[in-house]
Amino acid sequence: MTASSRSSDQQLAVDLAADAGRLLVELRSSGPTKRALGDLGDRRANSLLLDRLAAERPGDAVLSEESSDDLARVDADRVWIIDPVDGTREYGLGDRPDWAVHVALWERSGDPARSRLTAAAVSLPALGVVLGIDDDEVYAAPVGNGGVDGGGLLPPRPGSRPRIVLSASRPPAFAEAVAQAVGGDLVPLGSAGAKVAAVVRGEADAYIHAGGQYQWDSAAPAGVALARGFVALRVDGSPLEYNVAETYLPDLVVCRADLAEAILGAIASTG
C-alpha cells in the first residue's frame, strides 16, 4: 500500500464519519420519537457506511456493530471496523452531544505483530467535529438538536486535577484506586468515542473502562489516540487486538503517556 493510498484511506474514513454524522443530526432534528430514534439512526447510518464502502472499497471486508459478522474477514488483508452510532442511548435522548460515529481501517502486515489500524476517524456530530489521526479537527455537520457548534463534551475544568472519564452506568471497580493514584477526579460521560475524544481534545486526561465492549467500540477511537501520541491499551497493559475472530474486547485504558504507569499500576494493585 503506497503512501498516497494510505492518505486516501484516511480521507475516506473522515468523509464517511462526517457524512454519517450529518445524516444522524438531520434525522435527530426531523422528529422521530426517542424510542424510535436510536434504532432508526443505527440502521440508516449503517446503510450509508456499508453502501459507500461497497462502492469505494469493494475488495475490503467490513466488521460493523449493526451487521452480521462474516468471519471471512479474519483472513482478509483490509477490514473496515465501524460503529454507525456509538452511544445509541445518548443519541436517542435528543439533547446529548456525547455520542459518535466510528470508522477505522485495519490492515494486515507480513509481521503479525505489525498488523494495525492504519486509518481512523471519530465524528462528534452534535459538535460538528471529526477527529482523525492527525492534529486537525474537521468541521463535519450542521449543529442540530442539542449540538453546540465548536463547543466541548465537558465544561471547563474547575482546577488542575486530572480528569478521568468513565461510564456512569458501568464504572470499573478500580475507578477510585485510579483516581487516588493520579490525584484526579472521576467524570461520567457518554459513549466510548466521546470519552476518548475528550482525552484527545484535552478536556480529560484518561478514560478507563472494564464493563464490556466490542472491537467496533474502540477501534476508531484507539486509532486516533495512538496516532496522536496517547496510550491505548487493555487494562492489563496488553495491546488492543483487532480483526480477530472474537469481537468481544471488554476493557480499555486511553490516557496521556505520563499517566499510564500510575493508572496501570493502580489497576494491577486491585487484583
Short mmCIF file of C-alpha atoms in Angstrom, two decimals:
data_model
loop_
_atom_site.label_atom_id
_atom_site.label_comp_id
_atom_site.label_asym_id
_atom_site.label_seq_id
_atom_site.Cartn_x
_atom_site.Cartn_y
_atom_site.Cartn_z
CA MET A 1 0.00 0.00 0.00
CA THR A 2 1.51 3.32 -1.08
CA ALA A 3 1.61 6.48 1.00
CA SER A 4 -0.94 8.10 -1.31
CA SER A 5 -3.28 5.13 -0.87
CA ARG A 6 -3.00 5.38 2.90
CA SER A 7 -3.79 9.09 2.69
CA SER A 8 -6.80 8.27 0.52
CA ASP A 9 -7.99 5.70 3.07
CA GLN A 10 -7.72 8.26 5.87
CA GLN A 11 -9.65 10.84 3.86
CA LEU A 12 -12.32 8.25 3.17
CA ALA A 13 -12.57 7.44 6.89
CA VAL A 14 -13.05 11.14 7.70
CA ASP A 15 -15.57 11.61 4.89
CA LEU A 16 -17.61 8.58 5.92
CA ALA A 17 -17.69 9.57 9.58
CA ALA A 18 -18.68 13.12 8.61
CA ASP A 19 -21.40 12.06 6.19
CA ALA A 20 -22.93 9.56 8.62
CA GLY A 21 -22.82 12.29 11.26
CA ARG A 22 -24.70 14.70 9.01
CA LEU A 23 -27.37 12.09 8.34
CA LEU A 24 -27.76 11.43 12.06
CA VAL A 25 -28.00 15.11 13.00
CA GLU A 26 -30.62 15.71 10.32
CA LEU A 27 -32.57 12.63 11.40
CA ARG A 28 -32.41 13.72 15.02
CA SER A 29 -33.92 17.07 14.06
CA SER A 30 -36.72 15.56 12.00
CA GLY A 31 -38.87 14.49 14.91
CA PRO A 32 -38.81 10.69 15.47
CA THR A 33 -39.80 9.65 18.96
CA LYS A 34 -36.94 8.98 21.36
CA ARG A 35 -37.83 5.30 21.36
CA ALA A 36 -37.57 5.07 17.56
CA LEU A 37 -34.64 7.44 17.04
CA GLY A 38 -31.82 5.19 18.22
CA ASP A 39 -32.84 2.17 16.13
CA LEU A 40 -33.57 4.32 13.09
CA GLY A 41 -30.22 6.10 13.37
CA ASP A 42 -28.34 2.82 13.70
CA ARG A 43 -29.99 1.38 10.58
CA ARG A 44 -29.65 4.42 8.35
CA ALA A 45 -26.07 5.25 9.30
CA ASN A 46 -25.07 1.63 8.89
CA SER A 47 -26.62 1.51 5.40
CA LEU A 48 -24.81 4.70 4.39
CA LEU A 49 -21.44 3.38 5.55
CA LEU A 50 -21.87 -0.07 4.02
CA ASP A 51 -23.06 1.32 0.69
CA ARG A 52 -20.17 3.77 0.45
CA LEU A 53 -17.57 1.16 1.37
CA ALA A 54 -19.02 -1.30 -1.13
CA ALA A 55 -18.77 1.37 -3.83
CA GLU A 56 -15.38 2.84 -2.94
CA ARG A 57 -13.52 -0.13 -1.44
CA PRO A 58 -15.30 -3.16 -2.94
CA GLY A 59 -12.48 -5.59 -2.16
CA ASP A 60 -12.33 -4.78 1.56
CA ALA A 61 -14.08 -6.62 4.38
CA VAL A 62 -16.26 -4.86 6.94
CA LEU A 63 -16.98 -5.51 10.60
CA SER A 64 -19.95 -3.46 11.80
CA GLU A 65 -21.87 -3.45 15.06
CA GLU A 66 -25.12 -3.36 13.09
CA SER A 67 -24.43 -6.21 10.64
CA SER A 68 -23.88 -9.94 10.95
CA ASP A 69 -20.22 -10.88 11.30
CA ASP A 70 -18.74 -12.68 8.30
CA LEU A 71 -15.72 -14.45 9.75
CA ALA A 72 -14.08 -14.50 6.33
CA ARG A 73 -12.83 -11.07 7.44
CA VAL A 74 -10.29 -12.78 9.72
CA ASP A 75 -8.31 -13.83 6.64
CA ALA A 76 -8.75 -10.52 4.83
CA ASP A 77 -5.88 -8.07 4.45
CA ARG A 78 -8.04 -4.96 4.86
CA VAL A 79 -11.00 -4.70 7.22
CA TRP A 80 -13.08 -1.61 7.98
CA ILE A 81 -14.35 -1.63 11.57
CA ILE A 82 -17.35 0.66 12.03
CA ASP A 83 -19.84 1.71 14.67
CA PRO A 84 -22.61 3.68 12.95
CA VAL A 85 -23.84 5.19 16.24
CA ASP A 86 -21.58 4.82 19.25
CA GLY A 87 -23.78 5.79 22.18
CA THR A 88 -27.20 4.95 20.79
CA ARG A 89 -28.82 5.78 24.13
CA GLU A 90 -27.29 9.26 24.25
CA TYR A 91 -28.17 9.85 20.61
CA GLY A 92 -31.75 8.76 21.21
CA LEU A 93 -32.23 11.19 24.08
CA GLY A 94 -32.11 14.01 21.55
CA ASP A 95 -30.24 16.62 23.59
CA ARG A 96 -26.89 14.98 24.37
CA PRO A 97 -23.64 15.71 22.48
CA ASP A 98 -21.70 12.70 23.85
CA TRP A 99 -22.24 10.18 21.04
CA ALA A 100 -20.13 9.43 18.00
CA VAL A 101 -19.60 7.68 14.67
CA HIS A 102 -16.56 5.39 14.34
CA VAL A 103 -14.77 4.46 11.12
CA ALA A 104 -11.41 2.63 11.18
CA LEU A 105 -9.33 0.54 8.79
CA TRP A 106 -7.24 -2.42 9.98
CA GLU A 107 -4.54 -3.71 7.65
CA ARG A 108 -2.55 -6.92 7.75
CA SER A 109 1.24 -6.82 7.74
CA GLY A 110 3.69 -9.56 6.86
CA ASP A 111 4.69 -9.45 10.51
CA PRO A 112 1.51 -10.21 12.51
CA ALA A 113 2.75 -8.00 15.34
CA ARG A 114 2.70 -5.05 12.95
CA SER A 115 -0.84 -5.56 11.64
CA ARG A 116 -2.59 -2.44 12.81
CA LEU A 117 -5.14 0.33 12.41
CA THR A 118 -3.95 2.50 9.53
CA ALA A 119 -6.87 4.91 9.20
CA ALA A 120 -9.34 6.15 11.80
CA ALA A 121 -11.94 8.83 12.29
CA VAL A 122 -14.29 9.64 15.16
CA SER A 123 -17.13 12.01 14.37
CA LEU A 124 -18.82 14.01 17.12
CA PRO A 125 -21.80 15.06 15.01
CA ALA A 126 -23.57 17.15 17.65
CA LEU A 127 -20.43 19.30 17.91
CA GLY A 128 -19.75 19.44 14.19
CA VAL A 129 -16.31 17.85 14.59
CA VAL A 130 -14.42 14.89 13.16
CA LEU A 131 -11.17 13.75 14.80
CA GLY A 132 -8.70 11.94 12.57
CA ILE A 133 -5.20 10.59 13.01
CA ASP A 134 -3.58 13.99 12.55
CA ASP A 135 -3.95 17.03 14.80
CA ASP A 136 -6.76 18.68 12.89
CA GLU A 137 -10.43 18.88 13.76
CA VAL A 138 -12.61 18.94 10.66
CA TYR A 139 -15.99 20.65 10.61
CA ALA A 140 -18.37 17.83 9.93
CA ALA A 141 -22.06 18.53 10.42
CA PRO A 142 -24.61 21.26 10.95
CA VAL A 143 -25.48 21.87 14.58
CA GLY A 144 -28.83 20.39 15.45
CA ASN A 145 -30.96 19.40 18.39
CA GLY A 146 -28.67 19.90 21.33
CA GLY A 147 -25.40 20.38 19.48
CA VAL A 148 -23.01 23.17 20.39
CA ASP A 149 -21.03 24.42 17.42
CA GLY A 150 -17.34 24.36 18.32
CA GLY A 151 -18.18 23.53 21.93
CA GLY A 152 -16.98 20.72 24.11
CA LEU A 153 -18.12 17.46 25.60
CA LEU A 154 -17.26 18.63 29.11
CA PRO A 155 -17.47 22.02 30.82
CA PRO A 156 -14.22 23.90 31.52
CA ARG A 157 -12.00 22.38 34.18
CA PRO A 158 -12.67 23.64 37.71
CA GLY A 159 -8.99 23.24 38.63
CA SER A 160 -5.76 21.50 37.68
CA ARG A 161 -6.59 17.97 38.86
CA PRO A 162 -6.60 15.30 36.14
CA ARG A 163 -10.00 14.25 34.86
CA ILE A 164 -10.73 10.55 34.36
CA VAL A 165 -13.80 9.86 32.24
CA LEU A 166 -15.74 6.65 32.69
CA SER A 167 -19.16 5.10 32.23
CA ALA A 168 -21.89 6.37 34.52
CA SER A 169 -23.75 3.06 34.39
CA ARG A 170 -20.77 0.66 34.41
CA PRO A 171 -17.87 2.26 36.29
CA PRO A 172 -14.94 -0.14 36.76
CA ALA A 173 -14.30 -1.48 40.23
CA PHE A 174 -10.81 0.03 40.18
CA ALA A 175 -12.01 3.58 39.39
CA GLU A 176 -11.41 5.01 42.85
CA ALA A 177 -7.95 3.45 43.04
CA VAL A 178 -7.01 5.06 39.72
CA ALA A 179 -8.35 8.44 40.81
CA GLN A 180 -6.29 8.29 44.02
CA ALA A 181 -3.15 7.17 42.16
CA VAL A 182 -3.16 10.21 39.87
CA GLY A 183 -4.83 12.68 42.24
CA GLY A 184 -7.71 13.05 39.83
CA ASP A 185 -11.47 13.31 39.61
CA LEU A 186 -13.88 10.80 38.10
CA VAL A 187 -16.21 12.28 35.49
CA PRO A 188 -19.03 10.27 33.87
CA LEU A 189 -19.56 10.74 30.14
CA GLY A 190 -21.50 9.01 27.36
CA SER A 191 -20.14 6.88 24.53
CA ALA A 192 -16.68 5.35 24.22
CA GLY A 193 -15.91 7.58 21.27
CA ALA A 194 -16.95 10.66 23.21
CA LYS A 195 -14.75 9.65 26.15
CA VAL A 196 -11.67 9.10 24.00
CA ALA A 197 -12.41 12.33 22.14
CA ALA A 198 -12.48 14.19 25.45
CA VAL A 199 -8.96 12.87 26.18
CA VAL A 200 -7.67 13.67 22.70
CA ARG A 201 -9.17 17.18 22.82
CA GLY A 202 -7.63 17.89 26.23
CA GLU A 203 -10.92 18.07 28.12
CA ALA A 204 -9.96 14.96 30.09
CA ASP A 205 -6.71 13.12 30.82
CA ALA A 206 -7.71 9.46 30.88
CA TYR A 207 -10.52 7.07 30.06
CA ILE A 208 -10.88 3.78 31.92
CA HIS A 209 -13.35 1.01 31.15
CA ALA A 210 -13.92 -2.60 32.17
CA GLY A 211 -17.65 -3.07 31.74
CA GLY A 212 -17.62 -4.83 28.39
CA GLN A 213 -17.05 -3.55 24.86
CA TYR A 214 -16.51 -4.88 21.34
CA GLN A 215 -13.94 -4.21 18.64
CA TRP A 216 -16.11 -1.54 16.99
CA ASP A 217 -16.41 0.38 20.28
CA SER A 218 -12.69 1.11 20.47
CA ALA A 219 -11.07 0.61 17.05
CA ALA A 220 -11.52 4.12 15.64
CA PRO A 221 -11.04 5.93 18.99
CA ALA A 222 -7.90 3.91 19.76
CA GLY A 223 -6.56 4.51 16.25
CA VAL A 224 -6.99 8.27 16.65
CA ALA A 225 -5.50 8.29 20.15
CA LEU A 226 -2.45 6.17 19.27
CA ALA A 227 -1.67 8.23 16.19
CA ARG A 228 -1.70 11.39 18.30
CA GLY A 229 0.70 10.05 20.91
CA PHE A 230 -1.69 8.86 23.60
CA VAL A 231 -1.58 5.45 25.24
CA ALA A 232 -4.33 2.96 24.34
CA LEU A 233 -4.13 -0.48 25.95
CA ARG A 234 -6.05 -3.23 27.70
CA VAL A 235 -6.32 -2.76 31.46
CA ASP A 236 -3.64 -5.43 31.99
CA GLY A 237 -1.23 -3.45 29.79
CA SER A 238 -1.51 -5.77 26.79
CA PRO A 239 -2.15 -4.34 23.31
CA LEU A 240 -5.60 -3.98 21.79
CA GLU A 241 -6.09 -6.58 19.05
CA TYR A 242 -8.41 -6.07 16.09
CA ASN A 243 -9.76 -8.30 13.34
CA VAL A 244 -9.57 -11.40 15.49
CA ALA A 245 -12.46 -13.86 15.46
CA GLU A 246 -13.74 -12.89 18.91
CA THR A 247 -15.34 -9.45 18.63
CA TYR A 248 -15.57 -9.01 22.41
CA LEU A 249 -12.85 -6.63 23.63
CA PRO A 250 -14.08 -5.83 27.12
CA ASP A 251 -11.72 -3.26 28.62
CA LEU A 252 -9.68 -0.24 27.69
CA VAL A 253 -7.38 2.47 29.02
CA VAL A 254 -6.71 5.60 26.96
CA CYS A 255 -4.62 8.26 28.63
CA ARG A 256 -1.80 10.77 28.46
CA ALA A 257 1.51 8.93 28.24
CA ASP A 258 2.77 10.42 31.51
CA LEU A 259 -0.18 8.93 33.43
CA ALA A 260 -0.03 5.40 32.01
CA GLU A 261 2.34 3.86 34.57
CA ALA A 262 0.36 5.15 37.56
CA ILE A 263 -3.00 4.14 36.06
CA LEU A 264 -1.94 0.63 35.08
CA GLY A 265 -0.20 0.17 38.43
CA ALA A 266 -3.34 1.19 40.31
CA ILE A 267 -5.44 -1.24 38.27
CA ALA A 268 -2.96 -4.06 38.88
CA SER A 269 -2.95 -3.39 42.62
CA THR A 270 -6.70 -4.02 42.85
CA GLY A 271 -6.21 -7.58 41.61
#
